[in-house]
Structures are given as structure tokens and as C-alpha cells.
PDB file of C-alpha atoms in Angstrom:
ATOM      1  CA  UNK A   1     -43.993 122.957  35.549  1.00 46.00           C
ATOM      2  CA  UNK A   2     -46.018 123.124  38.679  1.00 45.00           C
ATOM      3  CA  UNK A   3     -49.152 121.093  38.875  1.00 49.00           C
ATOM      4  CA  UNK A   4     -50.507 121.106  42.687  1.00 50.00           C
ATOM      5  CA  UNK A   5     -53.840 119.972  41.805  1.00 59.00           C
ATOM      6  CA  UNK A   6     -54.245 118.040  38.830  1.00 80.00           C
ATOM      7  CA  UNK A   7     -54.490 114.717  38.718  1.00 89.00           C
ATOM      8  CA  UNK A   8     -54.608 111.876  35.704  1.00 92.00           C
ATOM      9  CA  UNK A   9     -57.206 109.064  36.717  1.00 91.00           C
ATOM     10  CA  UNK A  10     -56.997 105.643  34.856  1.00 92.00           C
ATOM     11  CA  UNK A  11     -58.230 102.595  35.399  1.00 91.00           C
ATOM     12  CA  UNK A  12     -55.030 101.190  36.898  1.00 93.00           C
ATOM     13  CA  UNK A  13     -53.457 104.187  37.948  1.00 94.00           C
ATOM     14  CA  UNK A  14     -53.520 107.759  39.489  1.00 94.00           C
ATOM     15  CA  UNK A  15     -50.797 110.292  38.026  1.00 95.00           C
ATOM     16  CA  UNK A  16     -50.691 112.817  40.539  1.00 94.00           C
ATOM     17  CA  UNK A  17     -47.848 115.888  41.122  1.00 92.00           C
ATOM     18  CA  UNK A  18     -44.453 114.944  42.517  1.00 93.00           C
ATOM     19  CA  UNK A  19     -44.482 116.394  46.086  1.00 93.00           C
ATOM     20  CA  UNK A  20     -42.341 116.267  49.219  1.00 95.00           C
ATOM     21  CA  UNK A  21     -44.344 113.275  50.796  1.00 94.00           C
ATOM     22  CA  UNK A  22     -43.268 111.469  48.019  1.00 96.00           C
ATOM     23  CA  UNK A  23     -39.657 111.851  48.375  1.00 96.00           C
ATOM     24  CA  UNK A  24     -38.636 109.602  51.160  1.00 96.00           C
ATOM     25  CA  UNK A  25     -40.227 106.502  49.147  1.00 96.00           C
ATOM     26  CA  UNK A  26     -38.613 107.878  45.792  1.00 95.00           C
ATOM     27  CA  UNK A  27     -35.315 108.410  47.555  1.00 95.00           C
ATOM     28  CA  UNK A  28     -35.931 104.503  48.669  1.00 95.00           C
ATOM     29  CA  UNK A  29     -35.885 103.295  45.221  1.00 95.00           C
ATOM     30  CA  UNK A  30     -32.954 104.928  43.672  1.00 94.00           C
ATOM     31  CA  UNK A  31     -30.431 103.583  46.695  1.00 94.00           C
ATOM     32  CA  UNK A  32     -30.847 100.382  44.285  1.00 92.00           C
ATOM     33  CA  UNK A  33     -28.112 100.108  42.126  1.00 91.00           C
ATOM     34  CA  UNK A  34     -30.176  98.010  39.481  1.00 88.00           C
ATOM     35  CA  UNK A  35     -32.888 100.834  38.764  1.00 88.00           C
ATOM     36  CA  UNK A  36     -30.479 103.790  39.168  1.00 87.00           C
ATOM     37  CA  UNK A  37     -28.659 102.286  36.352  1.00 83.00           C
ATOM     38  CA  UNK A  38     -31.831 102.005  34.599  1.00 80.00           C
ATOM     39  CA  UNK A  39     -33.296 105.330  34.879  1.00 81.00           C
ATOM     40  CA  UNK A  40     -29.448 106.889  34.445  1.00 80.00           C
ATOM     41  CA  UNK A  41     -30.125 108.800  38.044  1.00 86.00           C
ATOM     42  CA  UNK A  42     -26.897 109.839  40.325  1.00 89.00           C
ATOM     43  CA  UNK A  43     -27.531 108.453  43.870  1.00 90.00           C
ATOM     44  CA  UNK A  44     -28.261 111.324  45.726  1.00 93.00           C
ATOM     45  CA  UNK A  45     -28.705 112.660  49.734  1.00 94.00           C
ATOM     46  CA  UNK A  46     -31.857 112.278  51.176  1.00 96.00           C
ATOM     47  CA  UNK A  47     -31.483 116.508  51.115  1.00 96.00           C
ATOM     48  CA  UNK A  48     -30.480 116.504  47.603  1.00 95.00           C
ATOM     49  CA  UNK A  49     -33.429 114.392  46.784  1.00 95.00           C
ATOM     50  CA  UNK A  50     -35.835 117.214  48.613  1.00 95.00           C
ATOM     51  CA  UNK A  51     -33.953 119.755  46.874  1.00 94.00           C
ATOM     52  CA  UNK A  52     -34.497 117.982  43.191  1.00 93.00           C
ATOM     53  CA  UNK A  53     -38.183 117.610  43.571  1.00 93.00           C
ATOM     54  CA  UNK A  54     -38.243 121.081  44.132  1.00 91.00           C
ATOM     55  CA  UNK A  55     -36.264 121.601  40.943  1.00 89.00           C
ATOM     56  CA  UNK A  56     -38.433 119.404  39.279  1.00 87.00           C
ATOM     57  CA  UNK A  57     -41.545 121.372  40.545  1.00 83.00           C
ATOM     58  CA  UNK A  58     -40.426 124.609  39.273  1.00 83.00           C
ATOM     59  CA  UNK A  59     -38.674 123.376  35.873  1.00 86.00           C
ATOM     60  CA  UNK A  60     -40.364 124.468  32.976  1.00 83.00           C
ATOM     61  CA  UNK A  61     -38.449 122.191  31.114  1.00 87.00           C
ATOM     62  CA  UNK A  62     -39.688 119.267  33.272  1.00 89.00           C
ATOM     63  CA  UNK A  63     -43.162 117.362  33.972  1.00 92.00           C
ATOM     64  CA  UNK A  64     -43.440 114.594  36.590  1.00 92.00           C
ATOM     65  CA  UNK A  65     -46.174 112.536  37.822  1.00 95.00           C
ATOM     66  CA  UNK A  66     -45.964 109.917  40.575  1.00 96.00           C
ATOM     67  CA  UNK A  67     -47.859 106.692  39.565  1.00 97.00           C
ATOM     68  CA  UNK A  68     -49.695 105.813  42.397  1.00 96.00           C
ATOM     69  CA  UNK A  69     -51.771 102.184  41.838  1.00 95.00           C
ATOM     70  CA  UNK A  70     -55.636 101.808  41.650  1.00 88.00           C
ATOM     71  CA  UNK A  71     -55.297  97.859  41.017  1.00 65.00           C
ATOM     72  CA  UNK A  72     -55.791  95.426  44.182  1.00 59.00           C
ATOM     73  CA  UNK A  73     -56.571  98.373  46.275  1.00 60.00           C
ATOM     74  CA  UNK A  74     -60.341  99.693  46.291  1.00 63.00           C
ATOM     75  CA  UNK A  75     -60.780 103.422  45.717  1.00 66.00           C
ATOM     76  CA  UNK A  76     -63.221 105.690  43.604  1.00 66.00           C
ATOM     77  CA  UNK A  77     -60.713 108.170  43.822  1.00 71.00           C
ATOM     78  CA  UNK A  78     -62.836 110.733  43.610  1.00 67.00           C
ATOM     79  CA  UNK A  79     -61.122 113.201  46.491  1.00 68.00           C
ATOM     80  CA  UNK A  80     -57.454 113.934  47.962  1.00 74.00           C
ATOM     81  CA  UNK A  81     -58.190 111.397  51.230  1.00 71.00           C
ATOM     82  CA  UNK A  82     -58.530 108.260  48.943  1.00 79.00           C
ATOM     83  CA  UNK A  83     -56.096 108.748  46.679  1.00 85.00           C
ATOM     84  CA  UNK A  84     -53.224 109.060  49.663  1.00 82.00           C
ATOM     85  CA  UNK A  85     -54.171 105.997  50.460  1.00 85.00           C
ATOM     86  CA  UNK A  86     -52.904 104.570  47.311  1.00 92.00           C
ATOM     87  CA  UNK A  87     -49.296 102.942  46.857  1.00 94.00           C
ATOM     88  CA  UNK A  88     -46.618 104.939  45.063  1.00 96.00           C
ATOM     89  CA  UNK A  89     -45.103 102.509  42.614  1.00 97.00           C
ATOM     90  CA  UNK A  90     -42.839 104.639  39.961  1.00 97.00           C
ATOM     91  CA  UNK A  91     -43.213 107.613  37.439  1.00 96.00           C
ATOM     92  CA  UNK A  92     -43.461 108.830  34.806  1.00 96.00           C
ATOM     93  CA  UNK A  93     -41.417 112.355  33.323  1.00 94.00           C
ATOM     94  CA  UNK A  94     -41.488 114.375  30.181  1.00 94.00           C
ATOM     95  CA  UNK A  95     -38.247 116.410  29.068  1.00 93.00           C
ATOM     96  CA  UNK A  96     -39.020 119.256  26.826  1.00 92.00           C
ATOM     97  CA  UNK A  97     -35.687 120.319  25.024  1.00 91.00           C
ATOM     98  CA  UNK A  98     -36.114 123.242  21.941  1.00 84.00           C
ATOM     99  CA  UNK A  99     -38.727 125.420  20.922  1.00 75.00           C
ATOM    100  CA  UNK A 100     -42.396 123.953  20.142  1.00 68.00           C
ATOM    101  CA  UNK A 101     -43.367 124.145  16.458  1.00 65.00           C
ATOM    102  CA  UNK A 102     -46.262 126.001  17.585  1.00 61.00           C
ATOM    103  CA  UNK A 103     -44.203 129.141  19.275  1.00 60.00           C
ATOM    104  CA  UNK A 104     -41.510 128.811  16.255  1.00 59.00           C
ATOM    105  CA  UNK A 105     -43.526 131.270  14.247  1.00 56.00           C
ATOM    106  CA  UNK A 106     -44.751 133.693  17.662  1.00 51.00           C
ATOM    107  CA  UNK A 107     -41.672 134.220  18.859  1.00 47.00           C
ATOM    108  CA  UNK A 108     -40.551 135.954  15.659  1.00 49.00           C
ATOM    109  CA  UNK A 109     -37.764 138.456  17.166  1.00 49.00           C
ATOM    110  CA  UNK A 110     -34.750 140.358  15.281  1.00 51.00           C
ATOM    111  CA  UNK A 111     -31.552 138.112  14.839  1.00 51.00           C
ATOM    112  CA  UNK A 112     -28.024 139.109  14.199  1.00 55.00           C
ATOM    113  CA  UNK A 113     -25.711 137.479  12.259  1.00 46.00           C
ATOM    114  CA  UNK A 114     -24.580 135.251  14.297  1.00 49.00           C
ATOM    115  CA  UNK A 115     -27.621 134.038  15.390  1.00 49.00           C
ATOM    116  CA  UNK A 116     -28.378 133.217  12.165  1.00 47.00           C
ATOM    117  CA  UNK A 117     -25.947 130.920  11.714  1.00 41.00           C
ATOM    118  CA  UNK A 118     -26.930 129.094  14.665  1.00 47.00           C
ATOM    119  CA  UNK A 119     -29.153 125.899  13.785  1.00 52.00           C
ATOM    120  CA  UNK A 120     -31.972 125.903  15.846  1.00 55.00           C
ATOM    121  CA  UNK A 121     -32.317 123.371  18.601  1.00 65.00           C
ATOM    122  CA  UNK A 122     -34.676 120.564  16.958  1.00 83.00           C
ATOM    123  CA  UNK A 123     -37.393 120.333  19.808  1.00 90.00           C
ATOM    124  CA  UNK A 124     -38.378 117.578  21.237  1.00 94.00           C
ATOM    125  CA  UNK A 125     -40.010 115.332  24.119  1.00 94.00           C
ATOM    126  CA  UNK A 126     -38.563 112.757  25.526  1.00 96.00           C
ATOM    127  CA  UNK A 127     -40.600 110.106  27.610  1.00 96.00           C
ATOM    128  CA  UNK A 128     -39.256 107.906  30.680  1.00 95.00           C
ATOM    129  CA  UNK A 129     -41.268 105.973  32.740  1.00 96.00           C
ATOM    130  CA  UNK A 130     -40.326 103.557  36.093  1.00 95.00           C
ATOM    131  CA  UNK A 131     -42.115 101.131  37.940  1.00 96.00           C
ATOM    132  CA  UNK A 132     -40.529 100.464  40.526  1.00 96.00           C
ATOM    133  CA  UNK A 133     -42.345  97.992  42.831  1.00 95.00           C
ATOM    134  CA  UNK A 134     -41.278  94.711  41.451  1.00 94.00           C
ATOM    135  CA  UNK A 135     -45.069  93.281  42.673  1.00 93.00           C
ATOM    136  CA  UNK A 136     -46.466  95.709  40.138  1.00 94.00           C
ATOM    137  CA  UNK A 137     -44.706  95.407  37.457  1.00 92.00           C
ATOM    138  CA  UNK A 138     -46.296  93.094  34.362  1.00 92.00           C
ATOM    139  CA  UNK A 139     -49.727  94.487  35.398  1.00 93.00           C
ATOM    140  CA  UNK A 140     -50.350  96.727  32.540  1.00 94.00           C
ATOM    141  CA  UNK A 141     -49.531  99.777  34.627  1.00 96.00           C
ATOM    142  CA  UNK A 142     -46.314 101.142  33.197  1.00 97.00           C
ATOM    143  CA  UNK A 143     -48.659 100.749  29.587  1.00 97.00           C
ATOM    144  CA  UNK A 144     -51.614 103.073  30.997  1.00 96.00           C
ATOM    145  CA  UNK A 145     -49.401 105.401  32.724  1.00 97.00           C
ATOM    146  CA  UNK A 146     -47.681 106.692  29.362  1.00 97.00           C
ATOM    147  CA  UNK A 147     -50.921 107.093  27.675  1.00 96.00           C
ATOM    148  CA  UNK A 148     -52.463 108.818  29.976  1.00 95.00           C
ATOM    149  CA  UNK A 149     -49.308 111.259  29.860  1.00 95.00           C
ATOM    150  CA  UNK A 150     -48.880 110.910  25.780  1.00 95.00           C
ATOM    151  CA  UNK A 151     -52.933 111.625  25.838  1.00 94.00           C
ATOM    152  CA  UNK A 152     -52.406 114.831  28.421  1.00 93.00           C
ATOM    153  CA  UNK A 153     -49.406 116.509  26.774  1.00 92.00           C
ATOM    154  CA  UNK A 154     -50.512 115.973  23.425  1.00 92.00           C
ATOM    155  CA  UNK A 155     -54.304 117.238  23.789  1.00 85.00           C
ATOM    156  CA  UNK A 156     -55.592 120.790  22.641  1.00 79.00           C
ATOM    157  CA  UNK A 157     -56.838 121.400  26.041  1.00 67.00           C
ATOM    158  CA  UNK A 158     -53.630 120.533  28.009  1.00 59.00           C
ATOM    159  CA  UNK A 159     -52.553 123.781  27.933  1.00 53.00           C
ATOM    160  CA  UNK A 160     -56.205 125.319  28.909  1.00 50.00           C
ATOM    161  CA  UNK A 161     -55.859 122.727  32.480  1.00 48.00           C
ATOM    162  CA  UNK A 162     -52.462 123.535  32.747  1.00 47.00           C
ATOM    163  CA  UNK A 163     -53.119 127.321  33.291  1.00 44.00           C
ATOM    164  CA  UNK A 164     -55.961 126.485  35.930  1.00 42.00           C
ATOM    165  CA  UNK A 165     -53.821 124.212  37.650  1.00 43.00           C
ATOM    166  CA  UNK A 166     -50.348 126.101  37.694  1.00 44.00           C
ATOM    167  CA  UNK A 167     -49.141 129.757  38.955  1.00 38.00           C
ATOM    168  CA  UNK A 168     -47.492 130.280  35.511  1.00 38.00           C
ATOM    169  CA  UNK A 169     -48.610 128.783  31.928  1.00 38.00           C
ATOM    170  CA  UNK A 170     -46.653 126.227  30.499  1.00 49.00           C
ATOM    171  CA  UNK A 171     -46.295 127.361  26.589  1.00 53.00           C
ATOM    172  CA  UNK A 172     -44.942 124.075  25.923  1.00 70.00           C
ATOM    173  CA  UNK A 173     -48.466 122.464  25.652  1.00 80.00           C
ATOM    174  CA  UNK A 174     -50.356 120.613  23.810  1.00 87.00           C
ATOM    175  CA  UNK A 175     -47.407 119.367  21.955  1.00 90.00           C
ATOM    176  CA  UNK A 176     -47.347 117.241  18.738  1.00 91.00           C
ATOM    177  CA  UNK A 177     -47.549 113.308  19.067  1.00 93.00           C
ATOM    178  CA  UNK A 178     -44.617 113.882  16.214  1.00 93.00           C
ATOM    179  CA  UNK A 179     -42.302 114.896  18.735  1.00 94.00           C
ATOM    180  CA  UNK A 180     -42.162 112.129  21.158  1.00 96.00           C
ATOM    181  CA  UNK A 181     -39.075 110.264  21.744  1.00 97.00           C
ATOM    182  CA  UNK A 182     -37.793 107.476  23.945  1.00 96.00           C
ATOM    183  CA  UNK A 183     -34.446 106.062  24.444  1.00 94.00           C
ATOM    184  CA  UNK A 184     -34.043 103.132  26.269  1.00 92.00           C
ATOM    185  CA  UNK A 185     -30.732 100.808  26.804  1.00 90.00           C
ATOM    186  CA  UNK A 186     -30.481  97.826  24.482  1.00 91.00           C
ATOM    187  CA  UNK A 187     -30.357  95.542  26.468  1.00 88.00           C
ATOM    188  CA  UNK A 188     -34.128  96.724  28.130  1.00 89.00           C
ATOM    189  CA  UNK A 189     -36.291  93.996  25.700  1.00 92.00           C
ATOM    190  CA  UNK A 190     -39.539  94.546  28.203  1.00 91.00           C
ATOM    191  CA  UNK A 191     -39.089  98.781  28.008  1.00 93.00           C
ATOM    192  CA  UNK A 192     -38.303  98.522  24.097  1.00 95.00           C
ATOM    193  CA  UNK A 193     -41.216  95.891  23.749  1.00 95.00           C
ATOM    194  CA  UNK A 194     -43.554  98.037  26.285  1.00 95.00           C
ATOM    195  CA  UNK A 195     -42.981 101.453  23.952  1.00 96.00           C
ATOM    196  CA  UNK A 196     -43.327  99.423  20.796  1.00 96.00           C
ATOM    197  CA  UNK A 197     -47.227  98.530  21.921  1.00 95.00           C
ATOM    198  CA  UNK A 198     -47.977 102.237  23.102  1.00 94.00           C
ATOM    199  CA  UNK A 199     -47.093 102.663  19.040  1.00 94.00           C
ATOM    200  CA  UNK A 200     -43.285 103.686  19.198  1.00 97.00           C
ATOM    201  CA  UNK A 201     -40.828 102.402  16.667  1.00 96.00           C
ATOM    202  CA  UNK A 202     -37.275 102.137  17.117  1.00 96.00           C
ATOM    203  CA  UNK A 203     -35.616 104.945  14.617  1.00 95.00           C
ATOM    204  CA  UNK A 204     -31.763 105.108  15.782  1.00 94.00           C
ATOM    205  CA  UNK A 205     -29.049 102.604  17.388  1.00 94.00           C
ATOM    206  CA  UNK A 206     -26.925 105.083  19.662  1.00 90.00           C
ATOM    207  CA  UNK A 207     -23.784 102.180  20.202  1.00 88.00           C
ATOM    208  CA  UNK A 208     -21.596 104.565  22.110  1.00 89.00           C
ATOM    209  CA  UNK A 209     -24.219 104.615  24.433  1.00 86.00           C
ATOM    210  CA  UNK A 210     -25.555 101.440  24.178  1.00 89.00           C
ATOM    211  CA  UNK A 211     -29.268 102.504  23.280  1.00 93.00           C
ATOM    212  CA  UNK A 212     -32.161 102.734  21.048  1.00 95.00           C
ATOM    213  CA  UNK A 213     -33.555 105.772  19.970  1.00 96.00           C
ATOM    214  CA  UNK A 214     -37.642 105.328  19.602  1.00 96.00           C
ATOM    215  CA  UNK A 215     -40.043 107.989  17.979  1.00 96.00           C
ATOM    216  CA  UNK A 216     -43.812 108.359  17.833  1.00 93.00           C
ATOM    217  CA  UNK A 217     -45.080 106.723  14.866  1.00 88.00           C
ATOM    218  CA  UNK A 218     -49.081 106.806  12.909  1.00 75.00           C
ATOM    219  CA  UNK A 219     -49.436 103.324  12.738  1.00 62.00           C
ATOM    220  CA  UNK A 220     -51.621 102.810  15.201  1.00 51.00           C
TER     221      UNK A 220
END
């Protein structure tokens, strides 16, 4: 999805668009073993890094925010010149996989047969989220991040921003908190824990893969 513009403003963090100044400190990070293992990322080329934000950029399928830090550093963030002055310290994606419940019944078009038999790709949304500045970690700014992301993807006017901020309208959005799913490795008590607050439950133990499977819940 391409965002240029828009930016998320919290009290501990700025989500703004992944762009190409931000790929030489991204490409940084994943040359560590430890958090490529953790985020399941290939090591790549410093060029295939440039060529995978662009990906990202133009994916439909895809929506990525730099987290950029607003704590220990003063900034109103209130224009483009302060917030580049702000330290990248992870992201946070959204994969969209299926067709929304709300374009299920528009996109009503003849079927053969055969696609008939076809189930239909359950949709869904799944969450990731890295912070990857050890000195900013256990600050509360991994927890802010993903709701200001859960509140922006999930609110009735996400899709009304989206189409002032983009060249083509993601259909995706708003989509329903219902949705929302997170899988995390095991053995990642502070991720599990973090996604448990935010109002996550674990649903599913994936042991071929070593993970939990989490999904939105009402609780909260």
C-alpha cells in the first residue's frame, strides 16, 4: 500500500512510511542473526533490501510503518524536519491474506464449477512488530506502536485517509478487530506476554513450527 504522507503520532512513537532513507539502518539490523531469526527474515544484499522496500511500498497485500521514537528526544512533531530527527528503532507490518468480509458480498461475480468447489481463502491479518534498538526496548514502545496500527487499520475512516494519502485505494480497510492474528515462536515469553496486554489470546500451538497462534479477542 503506498502511504507517502501519513503519519501515526503517539505519545512514544511516530509510525511513519517505510522509505529508502530508512533502508541502510533496517538493512543494519537484520545482518544480526538473533533478530533475523526472530522476525523469520532471509539476510539479504544491501540492493535486495532497496529493492524489498520498494516491494513493500507497492504491495497491496502489505502495510509497513517505521517506528521512529518520541521518548528521551524532544519533538512536537508537528512537521517533516522534526520528525527526521527522530531515531528509527523497529516496525511494525500488517499482512493481509483473503478477501475482507466487507468485499465478500461486492465482489459477487459468476463462478464455474470448479470454482465452486474451491474453499475460499479465510482472510485474515496478521500483525508483527520489532524493536530493534536493544536501549528501547521495555519502554512501552513496541505496546503503543501496535495500537496505534490495530486503532488505524481497524477504524471506519482508515480507508477515507488511506485514499488521500495513496495513488490507489486500499479496499482492504477498515478491517475487523475479529481478524487479527499474531504468531509468535514459543519460546518469545516477552512478544507472547506483550500481545496478551494489547488484548490477544493465544488460540493454536503450531509444534511443527514451534509457535503460538494468537487472535484478537473482546475482553478488553
Amino acid at each position: 500500500m503506498i502511504i507517502d504522507s501519513f503519519i501515526l503520532r503517539g505519545d512514544k512513537v511516530v509510525l511513519v512510511p517505510y522509505k529508502p532513507e530508512h533502508v541502510l539502518t533496517y538493512h543494519s539490523w537484520m545482518e544480526d542473526e538473533t533478530l533475523r531469526q526472530l522476525t523469520a527474515s532471509e539476510q539479504l544484499t544491501l540492493d535486495e533490501e532497496y529493492e524489498m522496500q520498494k516491494k513493500w511500498r507497492l504491495d497491496e497485500d502489505k502495510l509497513t510503518f517505521i517506528i521512529l521514537a518520541r521518548q528521551l528526544v524532544s519533538c512536537t512533531c508537528t512537521d517533516q524536519e522534526d520528525i527526521a530527527k527522530l531515531p528509527m528503532v523497529g516496525d511494525v507490518n500488517l499482512f493481509l491474506k483473503g478477501t475482507p468480509p466487507n468485499l465478500q458480498t461486492n465482489l459477487k461475480v459468476p463462478r464455474n464449477a470448479a470454482e465452486d468447489d474451491e474453499e475460499e481463502e479465510e482472510f485474515e491479518a496478521e500483525l508483527e512488530i520489532m524493536i530493534a534498538e536493544p536501549a528501547y526496548r521495555r519502554h512501552g514502545l513496541a505496546y503503543e506502536a501496535i495500537q496505534l496500527m490495530i486503532s488505524y487499520v481497524t477504524s471506519p475512516s482508515a480507508s477515507s485517509v488511506s485514499q488521500e494519502h495513496t495513488s490507489s485505494y486500499p479496499p482492504q480497510l477498515p478491517i475487523p478487530r475479529s481478524s487479527l492474528v499474531v504468531r509468535i515462536s514459543e519460546s518469545n515469553i516477552s512478544s507472547i506476554k506483550l500481545f496478551e496486554r494489547v488484548g490477544f489470546m493465544i488460540v493454536k500451538r503450531v509444534e511443527v513450527f514451534g509457535e503460538v497462534e494468537m487472535r484478537w479477542t473482546d475482553r478488553n
